[in-house]
Short mmCIF file of C-alpha atoms in Angstrom, two decimals:
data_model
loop_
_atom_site.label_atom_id
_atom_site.label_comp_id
_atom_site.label_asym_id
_atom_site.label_seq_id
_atom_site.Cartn_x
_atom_site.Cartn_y
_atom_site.Cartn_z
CA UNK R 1 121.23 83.12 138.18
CA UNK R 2 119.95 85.96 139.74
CA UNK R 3 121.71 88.54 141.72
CA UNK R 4 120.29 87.06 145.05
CA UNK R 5 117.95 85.11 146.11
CA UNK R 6 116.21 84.50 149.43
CA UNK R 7 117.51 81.59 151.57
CA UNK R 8 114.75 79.52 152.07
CA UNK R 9 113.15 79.36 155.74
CA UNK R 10 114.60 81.97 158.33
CA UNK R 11 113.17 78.97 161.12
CA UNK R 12 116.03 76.20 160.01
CA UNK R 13 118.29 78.60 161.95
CA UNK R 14 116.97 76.62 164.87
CA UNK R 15 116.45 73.73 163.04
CA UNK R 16 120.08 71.93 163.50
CA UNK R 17 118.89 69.77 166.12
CA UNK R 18 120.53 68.92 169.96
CA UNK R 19 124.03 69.74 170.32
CA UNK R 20 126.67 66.79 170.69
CA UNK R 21 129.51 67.95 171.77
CA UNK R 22 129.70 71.16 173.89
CA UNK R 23 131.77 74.24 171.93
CA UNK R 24 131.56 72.76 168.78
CA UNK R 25 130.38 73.91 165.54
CA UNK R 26 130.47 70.69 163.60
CA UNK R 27 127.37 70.82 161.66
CA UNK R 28 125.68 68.63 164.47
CA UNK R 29 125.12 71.07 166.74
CA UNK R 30 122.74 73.71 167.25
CA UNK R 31 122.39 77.29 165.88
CA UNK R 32 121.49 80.21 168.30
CA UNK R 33 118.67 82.41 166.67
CA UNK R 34 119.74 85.67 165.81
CA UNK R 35 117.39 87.46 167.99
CA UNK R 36 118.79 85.48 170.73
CA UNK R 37 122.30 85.81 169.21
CA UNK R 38 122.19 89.22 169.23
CA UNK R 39 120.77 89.53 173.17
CA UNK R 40 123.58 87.92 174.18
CA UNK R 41 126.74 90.05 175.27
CA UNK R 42 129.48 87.52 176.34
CA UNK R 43 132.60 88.97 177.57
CA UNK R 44 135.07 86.44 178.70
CA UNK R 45 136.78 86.66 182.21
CA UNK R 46 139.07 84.51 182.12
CA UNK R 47 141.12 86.07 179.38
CA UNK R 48 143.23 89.33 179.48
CA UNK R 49 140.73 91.48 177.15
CA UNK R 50 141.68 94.99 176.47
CA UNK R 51 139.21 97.83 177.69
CA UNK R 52 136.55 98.64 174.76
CA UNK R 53 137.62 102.08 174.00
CA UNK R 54 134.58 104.53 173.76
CA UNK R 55 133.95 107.38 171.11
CA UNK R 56 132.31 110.43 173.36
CA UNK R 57 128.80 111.05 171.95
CA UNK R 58 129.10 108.68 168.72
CA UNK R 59 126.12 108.34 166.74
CA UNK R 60 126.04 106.57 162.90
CA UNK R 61 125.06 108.96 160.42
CA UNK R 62 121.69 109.05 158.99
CA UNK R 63 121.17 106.22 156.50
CA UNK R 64 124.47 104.45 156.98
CA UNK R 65 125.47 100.84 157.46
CA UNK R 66 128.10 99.30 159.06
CA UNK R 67 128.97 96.37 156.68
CA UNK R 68 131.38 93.24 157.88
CA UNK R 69 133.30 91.50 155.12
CA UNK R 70 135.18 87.72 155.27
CA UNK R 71 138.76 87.74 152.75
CA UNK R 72 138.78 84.08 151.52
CA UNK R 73 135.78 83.34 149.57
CA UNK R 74 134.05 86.26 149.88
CA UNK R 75 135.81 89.26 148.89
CA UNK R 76 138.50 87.44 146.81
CA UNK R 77 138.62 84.20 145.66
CA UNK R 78 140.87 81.10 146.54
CA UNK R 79 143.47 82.96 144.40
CA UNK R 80 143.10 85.51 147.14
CA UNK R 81 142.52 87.57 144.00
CA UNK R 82 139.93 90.24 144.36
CA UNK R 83 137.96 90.84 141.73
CA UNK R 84 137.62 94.57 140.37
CA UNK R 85 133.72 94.28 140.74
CA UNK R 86 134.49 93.78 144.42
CA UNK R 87 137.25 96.58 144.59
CA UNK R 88 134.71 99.15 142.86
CA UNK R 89 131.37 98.23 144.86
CA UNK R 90 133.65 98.82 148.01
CA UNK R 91 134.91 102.32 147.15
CA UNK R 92 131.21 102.87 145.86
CA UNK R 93 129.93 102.16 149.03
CA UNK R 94 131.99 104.25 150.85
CA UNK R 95 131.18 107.24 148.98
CA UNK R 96 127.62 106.33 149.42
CA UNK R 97 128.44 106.66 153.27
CA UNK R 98 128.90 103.30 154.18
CA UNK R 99 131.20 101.81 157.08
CA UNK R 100 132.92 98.41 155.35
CA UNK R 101 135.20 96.66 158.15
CA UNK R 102 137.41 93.52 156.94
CA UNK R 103 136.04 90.70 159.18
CA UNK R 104 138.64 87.66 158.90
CA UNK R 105 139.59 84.77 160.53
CA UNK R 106 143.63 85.68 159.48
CA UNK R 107 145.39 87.93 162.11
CA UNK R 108 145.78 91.23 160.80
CA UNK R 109 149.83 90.26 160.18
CA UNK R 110 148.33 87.56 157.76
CA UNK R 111 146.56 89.88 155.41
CA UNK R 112 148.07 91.10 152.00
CA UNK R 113 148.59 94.57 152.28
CA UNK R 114 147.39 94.68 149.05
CA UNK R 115 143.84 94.32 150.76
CA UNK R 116 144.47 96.73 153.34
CA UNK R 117 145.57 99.59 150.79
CA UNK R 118 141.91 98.77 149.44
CA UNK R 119 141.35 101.32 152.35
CA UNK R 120 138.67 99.88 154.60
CA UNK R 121 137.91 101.80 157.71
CA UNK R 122 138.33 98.91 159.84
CA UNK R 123 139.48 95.38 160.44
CA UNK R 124 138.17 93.14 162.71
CA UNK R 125 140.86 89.66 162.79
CA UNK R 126 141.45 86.49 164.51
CA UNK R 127 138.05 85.52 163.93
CA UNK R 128 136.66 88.22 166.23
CA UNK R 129 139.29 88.13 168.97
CA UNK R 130 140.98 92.02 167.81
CA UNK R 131 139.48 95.12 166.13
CA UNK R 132 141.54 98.03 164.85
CA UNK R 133 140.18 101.43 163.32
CA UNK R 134 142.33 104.28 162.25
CA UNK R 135 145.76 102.73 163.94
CA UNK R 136 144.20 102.12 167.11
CA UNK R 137 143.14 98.83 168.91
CA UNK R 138 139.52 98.56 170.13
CA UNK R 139 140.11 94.92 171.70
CA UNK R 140 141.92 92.15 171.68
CA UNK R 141 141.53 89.11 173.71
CA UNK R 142 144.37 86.48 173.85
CA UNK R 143 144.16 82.31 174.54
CA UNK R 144 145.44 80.93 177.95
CA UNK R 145 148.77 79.52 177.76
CA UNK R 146 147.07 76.49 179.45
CA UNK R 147 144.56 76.38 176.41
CA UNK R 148 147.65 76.53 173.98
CA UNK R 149 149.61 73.88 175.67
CA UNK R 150 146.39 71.44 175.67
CA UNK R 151 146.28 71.31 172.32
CA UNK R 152 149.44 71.17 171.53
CA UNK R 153 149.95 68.51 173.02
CA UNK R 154 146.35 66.44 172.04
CA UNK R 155 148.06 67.72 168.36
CA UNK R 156 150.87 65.82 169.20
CA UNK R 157 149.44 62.39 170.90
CA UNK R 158 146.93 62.33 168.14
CA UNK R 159 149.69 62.99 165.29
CA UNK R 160 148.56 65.73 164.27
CA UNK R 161 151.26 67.46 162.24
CA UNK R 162 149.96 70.39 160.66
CA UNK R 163 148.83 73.52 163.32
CA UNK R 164 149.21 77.23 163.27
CA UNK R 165 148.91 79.78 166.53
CA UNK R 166 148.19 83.64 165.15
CA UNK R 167 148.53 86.65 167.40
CA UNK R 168 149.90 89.80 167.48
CA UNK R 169 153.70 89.08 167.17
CA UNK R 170 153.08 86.78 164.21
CA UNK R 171 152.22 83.00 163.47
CA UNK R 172 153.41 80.38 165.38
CA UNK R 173 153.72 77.09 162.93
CA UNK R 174 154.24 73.37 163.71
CA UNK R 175 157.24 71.78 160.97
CA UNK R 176 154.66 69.83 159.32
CA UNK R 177 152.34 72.70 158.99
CA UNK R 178 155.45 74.81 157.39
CA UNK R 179 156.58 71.90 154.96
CA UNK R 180 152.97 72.09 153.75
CA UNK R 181 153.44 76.16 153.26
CA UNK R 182 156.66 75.31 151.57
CA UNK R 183 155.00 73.10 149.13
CA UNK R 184 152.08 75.46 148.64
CA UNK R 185 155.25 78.39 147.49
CA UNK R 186 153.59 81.94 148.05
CA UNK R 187 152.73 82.37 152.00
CA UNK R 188 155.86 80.78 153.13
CA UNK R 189 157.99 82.87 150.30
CA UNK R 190 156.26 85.83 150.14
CA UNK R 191 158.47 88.93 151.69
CA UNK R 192 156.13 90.89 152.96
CA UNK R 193 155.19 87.39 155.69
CA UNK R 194 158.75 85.66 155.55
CA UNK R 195 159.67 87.04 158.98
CA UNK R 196 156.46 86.49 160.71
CA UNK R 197 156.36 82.87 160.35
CA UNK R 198 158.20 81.37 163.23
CA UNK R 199 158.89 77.12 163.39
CA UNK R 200 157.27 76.14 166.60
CA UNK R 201 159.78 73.26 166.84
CA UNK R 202 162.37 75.71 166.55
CA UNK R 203 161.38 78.55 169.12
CA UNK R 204 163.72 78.69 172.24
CA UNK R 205 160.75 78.91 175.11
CA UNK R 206 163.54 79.32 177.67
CA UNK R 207 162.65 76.20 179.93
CA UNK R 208 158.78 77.73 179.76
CA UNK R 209 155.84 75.58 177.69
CA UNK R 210 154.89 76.67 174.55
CA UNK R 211 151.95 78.56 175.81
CA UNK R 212 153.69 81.04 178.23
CA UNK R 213 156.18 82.07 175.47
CA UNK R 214 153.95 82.90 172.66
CA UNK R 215 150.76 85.17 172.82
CA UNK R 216 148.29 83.99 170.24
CA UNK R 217 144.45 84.75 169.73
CA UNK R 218 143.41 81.50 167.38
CA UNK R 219 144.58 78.41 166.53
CA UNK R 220 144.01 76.22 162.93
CA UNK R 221 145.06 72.79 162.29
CA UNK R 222 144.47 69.86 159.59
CA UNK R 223 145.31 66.26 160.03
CA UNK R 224 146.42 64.28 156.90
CA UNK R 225 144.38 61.71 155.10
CA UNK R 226 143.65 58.96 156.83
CA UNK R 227 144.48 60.05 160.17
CA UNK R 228 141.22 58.09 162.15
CA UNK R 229 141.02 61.19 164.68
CA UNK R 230 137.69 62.90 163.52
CA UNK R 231 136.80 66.75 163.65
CA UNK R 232 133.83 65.78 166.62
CA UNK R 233 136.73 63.45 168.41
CA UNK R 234 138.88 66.77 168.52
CA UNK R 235 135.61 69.39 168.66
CA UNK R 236 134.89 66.85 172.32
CA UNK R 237 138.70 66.54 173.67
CA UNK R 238 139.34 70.62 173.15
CA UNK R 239 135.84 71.55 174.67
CA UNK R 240 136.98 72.60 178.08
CA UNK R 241 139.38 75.39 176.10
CA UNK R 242 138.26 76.12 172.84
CA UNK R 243 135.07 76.21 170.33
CA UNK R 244 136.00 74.72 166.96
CA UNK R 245 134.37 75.54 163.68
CA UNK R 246 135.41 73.97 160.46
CA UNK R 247 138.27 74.87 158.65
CA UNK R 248 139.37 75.47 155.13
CA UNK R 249 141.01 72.57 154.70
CA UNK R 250 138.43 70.20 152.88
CA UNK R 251 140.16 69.81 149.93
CA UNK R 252 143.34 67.94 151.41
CA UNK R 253 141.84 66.48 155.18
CA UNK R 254 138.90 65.14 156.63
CA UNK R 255 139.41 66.73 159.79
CA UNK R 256 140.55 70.33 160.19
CA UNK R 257 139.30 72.96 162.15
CA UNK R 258 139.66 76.54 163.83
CA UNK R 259 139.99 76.50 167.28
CA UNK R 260 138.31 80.20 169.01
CA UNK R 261 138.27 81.35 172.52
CA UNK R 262 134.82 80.78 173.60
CA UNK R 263 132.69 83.59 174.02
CA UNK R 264 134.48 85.69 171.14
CA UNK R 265 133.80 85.36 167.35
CA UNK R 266 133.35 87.37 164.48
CA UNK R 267 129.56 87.85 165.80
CA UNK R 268 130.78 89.31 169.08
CA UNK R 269 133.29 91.32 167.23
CA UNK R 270 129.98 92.70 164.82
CA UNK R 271 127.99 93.83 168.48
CA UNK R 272 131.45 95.41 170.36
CA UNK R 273 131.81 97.06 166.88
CA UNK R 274 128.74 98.26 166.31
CA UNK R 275 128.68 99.44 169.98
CA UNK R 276 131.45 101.41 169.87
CA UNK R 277 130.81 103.07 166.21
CA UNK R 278 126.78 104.49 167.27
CA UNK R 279 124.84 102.03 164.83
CA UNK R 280 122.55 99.96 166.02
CA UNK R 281 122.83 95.82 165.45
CA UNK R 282 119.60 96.58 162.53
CA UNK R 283 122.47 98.62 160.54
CA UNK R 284 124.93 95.99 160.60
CA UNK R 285 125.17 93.68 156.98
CA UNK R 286 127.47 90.50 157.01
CA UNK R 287 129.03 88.97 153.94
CA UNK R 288 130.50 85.11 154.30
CA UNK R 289 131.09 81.93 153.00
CA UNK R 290 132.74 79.56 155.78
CA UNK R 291 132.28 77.78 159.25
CA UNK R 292 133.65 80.99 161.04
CA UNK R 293 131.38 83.29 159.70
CA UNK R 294 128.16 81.65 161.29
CA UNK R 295 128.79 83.70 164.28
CA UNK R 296 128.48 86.85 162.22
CA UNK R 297 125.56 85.81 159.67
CA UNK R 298 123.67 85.39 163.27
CA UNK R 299 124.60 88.44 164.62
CA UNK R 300 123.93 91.02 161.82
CA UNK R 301 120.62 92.71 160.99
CA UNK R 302 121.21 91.77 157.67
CA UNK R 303 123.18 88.75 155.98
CA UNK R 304 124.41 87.67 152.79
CA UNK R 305 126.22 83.99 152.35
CA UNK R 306 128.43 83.87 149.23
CA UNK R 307 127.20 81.16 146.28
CA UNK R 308 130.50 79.85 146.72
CA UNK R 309 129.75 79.27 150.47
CA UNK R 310 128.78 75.89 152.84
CA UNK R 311 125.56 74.67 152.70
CA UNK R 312 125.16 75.75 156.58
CA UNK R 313 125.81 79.04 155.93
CA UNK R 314 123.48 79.71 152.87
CA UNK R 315 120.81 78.50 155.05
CA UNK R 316 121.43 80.76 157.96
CA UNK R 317 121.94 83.47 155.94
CA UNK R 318 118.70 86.13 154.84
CA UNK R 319 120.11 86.23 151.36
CA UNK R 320 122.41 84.01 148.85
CA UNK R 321 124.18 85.98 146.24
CA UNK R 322 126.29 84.23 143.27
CA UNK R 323 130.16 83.38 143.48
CA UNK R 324 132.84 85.56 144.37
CA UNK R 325 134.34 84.60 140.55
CA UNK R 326 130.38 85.20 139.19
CA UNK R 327 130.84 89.17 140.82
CA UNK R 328 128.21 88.00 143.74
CA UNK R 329 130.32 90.25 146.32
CA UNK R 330 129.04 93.35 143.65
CA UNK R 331 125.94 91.96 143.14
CA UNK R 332 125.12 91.76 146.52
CA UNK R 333 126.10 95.47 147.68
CA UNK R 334 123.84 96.76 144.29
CA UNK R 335 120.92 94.49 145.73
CA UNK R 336 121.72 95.80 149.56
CA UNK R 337 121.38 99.20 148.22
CA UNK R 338 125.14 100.12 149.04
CA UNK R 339 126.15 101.24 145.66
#
């Protein structure tokens, strides 16, 4: 295989056909363009959203890119080891001048710290929803408790068992979901997470719902096998709150999603970004794999879906490199000209 090769057709971006179900990305709806993707500069009222700091006469250097990089499936494999191709391209590119931002659908209190000490200058988390650079927040924007307690409670009527809420005081977990990270061994035990996990079941809300106790910027869920309620059933009863793109969850459900404040992604995240750092959308390079990195492949001047990736997103994309376990993360920086 070669190091990459061009997806074929940048027109089957808008070749999806009419969407079915409003805030969904199931597969069945629609794909904005990326020229009209990146016209578009949605900023949610109805949230709280921190002001977008700005840096006083910022301008990107000459020759510099502003690369955007997913963690699972992309930069390390589902292992969540990353490979030491990966490790050097990234410390390559950054000599070379190169901005590299971690662009993840975990919240930041979700990633190893053995990828942060890989020393990025940037991480963008929550699929989109908070930025941070050099200790400081950009933005953040936060669900409605009224969001949080609709689904929570379709989650519960449709028996739904296994959910997550993420934010900035850590992750919010139904029993189910936590018996499955029991099972799994390494999230649930792992030190460095053990005291950020907190049993919804178990949280004393004080006589308040679940949604005005917790702050959270995304929520995740997978029903078990054989559960009838379908991902476009719950894509069409969470509309009015939340977009849902698939999950990563294939292997073990048939329906499983990740439910995102509408209006913010990891492509609006790439533009406020971008913004704020002086380079222009052109300068911008996005690496994925998943359902929740459509936003950014859109968004970016340039993009690069993983060989590992869904079929959606290697047709989106304007290149396909190999594997993350076949060094395609390395490959694609050498054929990108960042190393």
């Amino acid at each position: 295989m070669s190091d990459i090769s061009d997806a074929n057709g940048m027109n089957r971006r808008d070749d999806m056909g009419s969407r079915d179900c409003v805030n969904c990305m199931c597969g069945k709806g629609d794909r904005d363009s990326k020229d009209s993707r990146n016209r578009s500069n949605v900023s949610p009222d109805d949230r709280q959203v921190s002001a977008e700091p700005r840096i006083s006469g910022q301008h990107a250097p000459t020759g510099s890119k502003l690369v955007f990089i997913d963690i699972d499936g992309t930069l390390a494999d589902e292992h969540h080891h990353v490979p030491q191709s990966a490790v050097d391209a990234c410390r390559q590119a950054q000599r070379n001048g190169h901005l590299l931002f971690i662009c993840t659908g975990r919240s930041l209190m979700k990633i190893e710290q053995s990828i942060l000490d890989l020393g990025f200058d940037g991480v963008v988390s929550v699929a989109g929803a908070r930025a941070d650079i050099n200790g400081r927040t950009l933005f953040e924007h936060l669900i409605s408790p009224e969001a949080i307690d609709a689904a929570t409670a379709y989650f519960r009527e449709h028996d739904i068992r296994n959910y997550q809420w993420q934010g900035p005081d850590g992750m919010y977990v139904s029993r189910g979901y936590m018996q499955y990270l029991q099972a799994k061994g390494s999230a649930w035990k792992d030190p460095q997470f053990a005291s950020r996990w907190h049993v919804i079941e178990d949280l004393d809300t004080h006589g308040q719902s679940l949604g005005a106790s917790i702050r959270a910027s995304k929520g995740s869920y997978f029903a078990d096998r054989g559960n009838p309620t379908s991902f476009e059933d719950t894509c069409k009863a969470l509309s009015r709150w939340f977009t849902a793109v698939p999950g990563t969850y294939g292997k073990i459900s048939d329906n499983h999603g990740e439910l995102l404040i509408p209006g913010v992604d990891k492509g609006t995240a790439v533009a406020q970004v971008a913004r704020t750092l002086g380079y222009r959308i052109e300068d911008t390079i996005a690496l994925g794999d998943g359902g929740n990195d459509m936003a950014m492949i859109l968004a970016a001047g340039t993009s690069v879906a993983m060989g590992n990736g869904i079929e959606e997103i290697k047709q989106a994309a304007d290149m396909v490199t190999d594997s993350v376990e076949d060094d395609g993360f390395a490959h694609a920086f050498s054929r990108l000209s960042l190393i």
